[in-house]
């Protein structure tokens, strides 16, 4: 099976993009001893700065963490001991995020060396050794030294990563799953369950089908396209496609 997540709000869209970038950063950091892996990790770090630098992001996260705490207080679906454990986790995550007083990534912006590299990375071939000799020197340092630097630079961004990971775990845990068939590649549904914030389409990988989703609280349309590595948008599929539609919410799902 292959899973396609489709956010239904700008907030969830931001959360998923930031999660994707942090996962990529972590993967590049621990790869084999290669300066190119750490080059990609540093590039990803700069992408995280841009993607998560929106001033309202921290407030959005803190508000949702607080709302989740209130939901636990009023919930009858969670045992008291488990509810208290989850509440403490939410509280600690919020405190860690609030403990970062400076603007997201400010310590990186104040590092002239990093900002010079960031500027050159968006120029084709701009980080060649003769363009940035000091960066070339850093790339030749031992793996452990480069890894320590990357961990230091990402350090104050981790509370944001942890908070988003917690919220997305909640989102992916509150689900309603429906078995569906897209007749001749098309599926329509008049309404979703209440307060749905993300859709997940699960489809067999061998079907080579890509879902194209148009959804709001009144109407959902999913059209499956043929996977293609030659065209940005594949041809519409004309055969029936079986799939699972998973509706995800920050609240307990009620159909």
Coordinates of C-alpha atoms in Angstrom, one line a residue:
X1 CA 0.0 0.0 0.0
X2 CA 1.0 3.6 -0.6
X3 CA -0.4 6.5 1.4
X4 CA -1.2 9.9 0.2
X5 CA -2.0 12.6 2.8
X6 CA -4.1 15.5 1.7
X7 CA -4.4 18.4 4.2
X8 CA -7.7 20.3 4.4
X9 CA -6.3 23.5 6.0
X10 CA -3.3 25.8 5.7
X11 CA -2.3 25.0 9.3
X12 CA -2.1 21.2 8.6
X13 CA -0.4 21.9 5.3
X14 CA 2.4 23.8 7.1
X15 CA 2.7 21.1 9.8
X16 CA 3.2 18.4 7.1
X17 CA 5.8 20.4 5.2
X18 CA 7.8 21.1 8.4
X19 CA 7.6 17.5 9.5
X20 CA 8.8 16.4 6.0
X21 CA 11.8 18.8 6.2
X22 CA 12.8 17.7 9.8
X23 CA 12.6 14.1 8.7
X24 CA 14.9 14.8 5.7
X25 CA 17.3 16.7 7.9
X26 CA 17.6 13.8 10.4
X27 CA 18.0 11.3 7.5
X28 CA 20.8 13.2 5.9
X29 CA 22.7 13.8 9.2
X30 CA 23.1 10.1 9.9
X31 CA 24.0 8.9 6.4
X32 CA 27.4 7.5 5.6
X33 CA 30.4 9.7 6.1
X34 CA 29.9 12.0 3.2
X35 CA 30.2 15.8 3.0
X36 CA 27.5 15.8 0.4
X37 CA 25.0 14.3 2.8
X38 CA 25.7 17.1 5.3
X39 CA 25.5 19.6 2.4
X40 CA 22.0 18.5 1.8
X41 CA 21.3 18.5 5.6
X42 CA 22.4 22.2 5.7
X43 CA 20.3 23.1 2.7
X44 CA 17.4 21.4 4.5
X45 CA 18.1 23.4 7.6
X46 CA 17.8 26.6 5.6
X47 CA 14.5 25.3 4.1
X48 CA 13.2 24.7 7.7
X49 CA 14.1 28.3 8.6
X50 CA 12.0 29.6 5.7
X51 CA 9.1 27.2 6.0
X52 CA 8.6 27.5 9.8
X53 CA 9.6 31.2 10.1
X54 CA 6.0 32.4 10.0
X55 CA 5.3 34.5 13.1
X56 CA 1.8 32.9 13.7
X57 CA 3.1 29.4 13.6
X58 CA 4.2 29.2 17.2
X59 CA 0.9 30.7 18.3
X60 CA -1.1 28.2 16.2
X61 CA 0.8 25.3 17.8
X62 CA 0.4 26.6 21.4
X63 CA -3.3 27.2 20.9
X64 CA -3.8 23.6 19.6
X65 CA -1.8 22.1 22.4
X66 CA -3.9 24.0 24.9
X67 CA -7.1 22.9 23.1
X68 CA -6.0 19.3 23.3
X69 CA -5.4 19.6 27.0
X70 CA -9.0 20.9 27.5
X71 CA -10.3 18.0 25.4
X72 CA -8.7 15.6 27.7
X73 CA -10.3 17.2 30.7
X74 CA -13.7 16.7 29.3
X75 CA -13.1 13.4 27.6
X76 CA -14.9 10.2 28.7
X77 CA -13.1 8.1 26.1
X78 CA -9.7 8.1 27.8
X79 CA -9.0 6.5 31.2
X80 CA -8.1 9.1 33.9
X81 CA -4.5 7.8 34.3
X82 CA -3.9 7.8 30.6
X83 CA -5.5 11.2 30.2
X84 CA -3.2 12.7 32.9
X85 CA -0.2 11.2 31.2
X86 CA -1.2 12.7 27.9
X87 CA -1.9 16.1 29.5
X88 CA 1.5 16.2 31.1
X89 CA 3.1 15.4 27.7
X90 CA 1.1 18.3 26.1
X91 CA 2.1 20.6 29.0
X92 CA 5.8 19.8 28.8
X93 CA 5.8 20.2 25.0
X94 CA 4.1 23.6 25.3
X95 CA 6.6 24.7 28.0
X96 CA 9.6 23.6 25.9
X97 CA 8.2 25.7 23.0
X98 CA 7.5 28.7 25.1
X99 CA 11.0 28.5 26.6
X100 CA 12.4 29.6 23.2
X101 CA 12.1 33.3 23.6
X102 CA 13.9 34.4 20.4
X103 CA 12.4 34.4 16.9
X104 CA 12.4 31.0 15.1
X105 CA 15.9 30.5 13.7
X106 CA 17.2 33.8 15.0
X107 CA 20.5 32.3 16.2
X108 CA 21.1 31.0 12.6
X109 CA 20.3 34.4 11.1
X110 CA 22.9 36.0 13.4
X111 CA 25.6 33.7 12.1
X112 CA 27.2 35.5 9.2
X113 CA 29.0 32.4 8.0
X114 CA 25.8 30.4 7.7
X115 CA 23.9 33.2 6.0
X116 CA 26.7 33.6 3.4
X117 CA 26.3 29.9 2.6
X118 CA 22.5 30.2 2.5
X119 CA 22.7 33.0 0.0
X120 CA 25.2 31.1 -2.2
X121 CA 23.2 27.8 -2.1
X122 CA 20.4 29.3 -4.1
X123 CA 22.9 30.2 -6.9
X124 CA 23.6 27.3 -9.3
X125 CA 27.0 26.0 -8.4
X126 CA 27.4 28.8 -5.9
X127 CA 29.0 26.7 -3.2
X128 CA 32.0 25.6 -5.3
X129 CA 35.2 25.5 -3.4
X130 CA 36.6 28.7 -5.0
X131 CA 33.4 30.5 -4.2
X132 CA 33.3 29.5 -0.5
X133 CA 36.7 28.3 0.6
X134 CA 35.7 28.3 4.3
X135 CA 32.7 26.1 3.5
X136 CA 34.9 23.8 1.6
X137 CA 37.2 23.6 4.6
X138 CA 34.2 22.7 6.9
X139 CA 33.1 19.9 4.5
X140 CA 36.6 18.3 4.9
X141 CA 36.3 18.2 8.7
X142 CA 35.7 14.8 10.3
X143 CA 32.1 13.4 10.2
X144 CA 31.7 13.7 13.9
X145 CA 32.7 17.4 13.9
X146 CA 30.3 18.3 11.1
X147 CA 27.5 16.3 12.8
X148 CA 28.1 18.1 16.1
X149 CA 27.8 21.4 14.3
X150 CA 24.6 20.4 12.6
X151 CA 23.1 19.3 15.9
X152 CA 24.1 22.5 17.5
X153 CA 22.5 24.6 14.7
X154 CA 19.2 22.6 14.8
X155 CA 19.1 22.6 18.6
X156 CA 16.7 25.5 19.3
X157 CA 14.4 24.4 16.5
X158 CA 13.7 21.0 18.0
X159 CA 10.9 22.1 20.4
X160 CA 8.9 23.1 17.2
X161 CA 9.6 19.8 15.6
X162 CA 8.5 17.9 18.8
X163 CA 5.3 19.9 19.1
X164 CA 4.3 19.4 15.5
X165 CA 5.2 15.7 15.8
X166 CA 2.9 15.4 18.8
X167 CA 0.0 17.2 17.1
X168 CA 0.3 15.2 13.9
X169 CA 0.3 12.0 15.9
X170 CA -3.0 13.1 17.5
X171 CA -4.3 14.0 14.1
X172 CA -3.4 10.6 12.6
X173 CA -4.8 8.8 15.6
X174 CA -8.4 10.2 15.4
X175 CA -9.6 8.6 12.3
X176 CA -12.5 7.1 10.5
X177 CA -11.8 4.7 7.6
X178 CA -14.1 3.9 4.7
X179 CA -13.5 1.3 2.0
X180 CA -14.2 2.9 -1.4
X181 CA -14.2 2.2 -5.1
X182 CA -13.5 5.0 -7.6
X183 CA -15.6 3.9 -10.6
X184 CA -13.7 4.6 -13.8
X185 CA -11.2 6.4 -11.7
X186 CA -13.6 8.9 -10.1
X187 CA -15.1 9.0 -6.5
X188 CA -17.5 11.5 -5.0
X189 CA -18.7 11.9 -1.5
X190 CA -21.3 14.4 -0.4
X191 CA -20.0 15.1 3.1
X192 CA -17.2 14.2 5.4
X193 CA -17.3 13.4 9.1
X194 CA -17.3 16.4 11.4
X195 CA -14.2 18.5 11.9
X196 CA -12.0 16.6 9.4
X197 CA -8.6 18.2 9.0
X198 CA -6.8 15.7 6.7
X199 CA -7.6 12.9 4.3
X200 CA -5.4 9.9 3.7
X201 CA -5.9 7.8 0.6
X202 CA -4.5 4.3 0.8
X203 CA -4.1 2.5 -2.6
X204 CA -2.2 -0.5 -3.8
X205 CA 1.1 0.6 -5.2
X206 CA 0.9 -1.7 -8.2
X207 CA -2.2 0.1 -9.4
X208 CA 0.1 3.1 -10.3
X209 CA -2.7 5.4 -9.3
X210 CA -2.2 9.0 -8.0
X211 CA -5.2 10.6 -6.3
X212 CA -6.1 14.2 -7.2
X213 CA -8.3 15.5 -4.4
X214 CA -10.8 18.4 -4.2
X215 CA -12.5 18.5 -0.9
X216 CA -14.3 20.7 1.6
X217 CA -16.9 20.1 4.3
X218 CA -19.7 19.8 1.8
X219 CA -18.3 17.8 -1.1
X220 CA -15.3 15.5 -1.8
X221 CA -14.1 14.5 -5.3
X222 CA -11.2 12.2 -5.9
X223 CA -9.9 11.5 -9.4
X224 CA -7.1 9.0 -9.9
X225 CA -4.4 9.7 -12.5
X226 CA -1.8 7.4 -14.0
X227 CA 1.6 7.7 -12.4
X228 CA 4.1 9.1 -14.9
X229 CA 7.7 10.1 -14.8
X230 CA 7.4 12.0 -18.1
X231 CA 4.5 14.3 -17.4
X232 CA 3.8 16.5 -14.4
X233 CA 0.2 15.3 -14.5
X234 CA -0.7 11.8 -15.6
X235 CA -3.6 10.7 -17.7
X236 CA -6.9 10.1 -16.0
X237 CA -7.5 6.4 -15.2
X238 CA -10.6 4.8 -16.7
X239 CA -10.6 1.6 -14.7
X240 CA -12.1 1.1 -11.2
X241 CA -9.7 1.8 -8.4
X242 CA -10.2 0.3 -4.9
X243 CA -8.9 2.4 -2.0
X244 CA -9.3 3.3 1.6
X245 CA -10.4 6.8 2.6
X246 CA -9.1 7.7 6.0
X247 CA -10.6 10.9 7.6
X248 CA -8.3 12.4 10.2
X249 CA -9.2 15.0 12.9
X250 CA -7.7 16.8 15.9
X251 CA -11.0 15.8 17.7
X252 CA -12.5 12.4 18.2
X253 CA -14.2 11.5 14.9
X254 CA -18.0 11.4 14.7
X255 CA -19.5 10.4 11.4

